[in-house]
């Protein structure tokens, strides 16, 4: 804790000195930092007037930064980390201020919920969507237990698409990049009459080549449609919306979207856990995290079919001695192309009554995916998977909000209903496993139904003081069933498991006090109680212990901070400190369970309660419009997260780096040349070392790394045309996006890496 206070004090003092120097030696410039209007509290407000830690982006900023999916936000948001799942890198696991979940099965609700057009996306597998034609994004940090009640212990991310307008609007962009990658984005909208307007948008992202090369062995050929060039992208997304405004007191917005993904699945880099010479015990990677493919290996027994005859009398020694991290072992026996479809529709109705507004938001979404995976990090068939996922989600929110006629009081009350149905089926082929040869099938079904009521009152007690009180009651039921079977040899999956309805009743809420001594300074202190409902582990299971439900987790969050706008709007400096008391953290780990049949304690790898956690942290964001042409920004996050009890006492939760910093410098010339003005933007992000798993292991650590990006080009004087060249990961930094399986005697360790350096060009038009 003293370490964090010391580092944050140095940062704070440096910024204070910098601001003082600006005030003493610089006259305010005419340009001001762009004001961002957010709806974090279900009403339009300047982000500087909201007593919540928020990092907000406009759609234009997101395009300049190259943000294509929600996971890209982590490079530009203090306190936000994102890692690709071990199943498919399109899936994303979000963690804010150390609070998240290290389990990526589709049945688990994210601790950081993403809302697309105010509709909650209730599964990790739904969060890899394309972000296009976006008006803004709001990253809300800390538990949002009042107005966003669906298990948002970590925070909420609001993605707000562009809406139809009464004026014609056109946005078009074309990118070409390495690996023969093309991206076309188009959005067009305008009036269809006096009271009707519409907008349509599309994004098509395709690459003809991938940045990963597959290698195999002669005895094991590539699967159908697979070749050494791996990682091709094929994503298409479409959105349409129509807005009807027959009177000033009534409007209805209907939106629909559809997307498909037929991209290739990335493979793992092999990391052997066992000695290559067959000596007993674990080698250097499993004990120290040192990857050494001369000493370390995994083993396979090549067979003609599952449960069949070995093709060679000796076990195959699997080693990956290629130093190139982007050349990996794998064959994808069932193919490497995902087939995913997602669509949704929503209707938002606003009715203005005398002294209040009524809002109804109805949403329905479906997600279907077939997904082949080579999970073994090996050219042998030791962990070949096929997954089928089918998720439907219905939500209904009705709320009533005060207008300006209530004087010092603002209030909002409402109710929320949700129902999700999540079906999952998987088969796994261990044909060439060294110890057995089995084909496993498993399926599960989960239905979740919840209802909640919420209210928040903001009372301006004095022209300088405001008190906010919020409360939310939630009642949620989950039903879960599982079935499994095996063909061949190996451990026998649990044939059938059903559990009585799991009920969760919880109360969350918020208390905040604001002090505004001037129009440009907001100081606040708040207390939040958030929770995440209990649930069921959903992966393949071989005993009842692995499927028993886990209980709800609770997060008590204490935060104090300020938001300031200085030098006539040319400087914005926001900072916050927080303490989190996180009880009954939900995590995938080696956990003790009581066998209901034998009554004996059994240790299993499953999702459950992994202890209580304390988190201390501080964040700051500093933006300075240095001149009308030059803007600089930096954001910093300092954090200390530690498990306080249980088997993992004194260890660190997954994806909780102590220190991150990100920033950018953006320059646009004020004088044009031949009708065009040059511009340049450079951005960076630094992430301290952090753990990927519990228990913490030296082989599952991402060491600190920095990513550098740049964008340079010309913009027409009228603002319509832009031509740019860009580069991402300029230093070609090698970093992990996921680590899985160190110190396993059953499977090799496996590593996913992030994308390499990529250059591209872009041309865009707006009107």
GROMACS .gro file of N, CA, C and O in nm, residues 31 37 133 144 158 230 257 308 311 323 339 343-344 404 417 420 438 470 480 525 552 723 752:
model
   92
   31UNK      N    1  -0.837   2.688  -2.862
   31UNK     CA    2  -0.903   2.558  -2.870
   31UNK      C    3  -0.921   2.499  -2.732
   31UNK      O    4  -0.837   2.517  -2.644
   37UNK      N    5  -2.055   1.410  -2.383
   37UNK     CA    6  -2.181   1.389  -2.312
   37UNK      C    7  -2.204   1.238  -2.299
   37UNK      O    8  -2.197   1.164  -2.399
  133UNK      N    9  -1.942   0.223  -3.675
  133UNK     CA   10  -2.046   0.326  -3.677
  133UNK      C   11  -2.090   0.359  -3.534
  133UNK      O   12  -2.209   0.365  -3.503
  144UNK      N   13  -2.148  -0.131  -1.052
  144UNK     CA   14  -2.261  -0.048  -1.095
  144UNK      C   15  -2.389  -0.118  -1.051
  144UNK      O   16  -2.470  -0.160  -1.133
  158UNK      N   17  -2.043   0.071  -2.196
  158UNK     CA   18  -2.157   0.105  -2.282
  158UNK      C   19  -2.107   0.138  -2.422
  158UNK      O   20  -2.029   0.231  -2.440
  230UNK      N   21  -0.234  -1.986  -4.113
  230UNK     CA   22  -0.345  -1.989  -4.019
  230UNK      C   23  -0.373  -1.849  -3.964
  230UNK      O   24  -0.282  -1.772  -3.937
  257UNK      N   25  -2.944  -0.567  -3.566
  257UNK     CA   26  -2.809  -0.592  -3.616
  257UNK      C   27  -2.792  -0.741  -3.643
  257UNK      O   28  -2.860  -0.825  -3.583
  308UNK      N   29  -0.805  -4.709  -3.105
  308UNK     CA   30  -0.753  -4.805  -3.201
  308UNK      C   31  -0.611  -4.850  -3.173
  308UNK      O   32  -0.559  -4.839  -3.062
  311UNK      N   33   0.015  -4.675  -3.414
  311UNK     CA   34   0.085  -4.683  -3.542
  311UNK      C   35   0.235  -4.706  -3.523
  311UNK      O   36   0.302  -4.753  -3.615
  323UNK      N   37   1.218  -2.123  -3.263
  323UNK     CA   38   1.216  -2.004  -3.177
  323UNK      C   39   1.112  -1.901  -3.218
  323UNK      O   40   1.081  -1.810  -3.140
  339UNK      N   41  -1.777  -2.091  -3.721
  339UNK     CA   42  -1.898  -2.053  -3.792
  339UNK      C   43  -1.994  -1.995  -3.688
  339UNK      O   44  -2.062  -2.068  -3.616
  343UNK      N   45  -2.740  -1.206  -3.384
  343UNK     CA   46  -2.832  -1.101  -3.425
  343UNK      C   47  -2.914  -1.054  -3.306
  343UNK      O   48  -2.928  -1.125  -3.205
  344UNK      N   49  -2.964  -0.933  -3.318
  344UNK     CA   50  -3.043  -0.879  -3.210
  344UNK      C   51  -3.133  -0.768  -3.259
  344UNK      O   52  -3.112  -0.708  -3.365
  404UNK      N   53  -3.666   1.864  -1.520
  404UNK     CA   54  -3.604   1.975  -1.447
  404UNK      C   55  -3.698   2.045  -1.350
  404UNK      O   56  -3.653   2.135  -1.275
  417UNK      N   57  -3.628  -0.698  -1.619
  417UNK     CA   58  -3.653  -0.842  -1.630
  417UNK      C   59  -3.560  -0.899  -1.736
  417UNK      O   60  -3.537  -0.837  -1.841
  420UNK      N   61  -3.243  -1.574  -1.995
  420UNK     CA   62  -3.142  -1.628  -2.084
  420UNK      C   63  -3.157  -1.779  -2.092
  420UNK      O   64  -3.186  -1.845  -1.991
  438UNK      N   65  -0.964  -4.180  -2.580
  438UNK     CA   66  -1.108  -4.167  -2.558
  438UNK      C   67  -1.168  -4.051  -2.636
  438UNK      O   68  -1.100  -3.955  -2.672
  470UNK      N   69  -2.876   0.531  -0.399
  470UNK     CA   70  -2.931   0.435  -0.494
  470UNK      C   71  -2.945   0.298  -0.432
  470UNK      O   72  -2.867   0.260  -0.343
  480UNK      N   73  -2.995  -2.576  -1.408
  480UNK     CA   74  -2.878  -2.629  -1.479
  480UNK      C   75  -2.885  -2.780  -1.486
  480UNK      O   76  -2.922  -2.848  -1.389
  525UNK      N   77  -1.700   1.147  -0.294
  525UNK     CA   78  -1.670   1.024  -0.220
  525UNK      C   79  -1.791   0.934  -0.233
  525UNK      O   80  -1.906   0.981  -0.227
  552UNK      N   81  -2.279  -1.656  -0.445
  552UNK     CA   82  -2.259  -1.521  -0.494
  552UNK      C   83  -2.132  -1.460  -0.436
  552UNK      O   84  -2.087  -1.497  -0.327
  723UNK      N   85  -0.672   1.074  -4.562
  723UNK     CA   86  -0.584   0.967  -4.609
  723UNK      C   87  -0.477   0.947  -4.503
  723UNK      O   88  -0.412   1.043  -4.461
  752UNK      N   89  -0.086  -1.848  -2.593
  752UNK     CA   90  -0.137  -1.765  -2.702
  752UNK      C   91  -0.060  -1.634  -2.702
  752UNK      O   92  -0.038  -1.573  -2.597
   0.00000   0.00000   0.00000
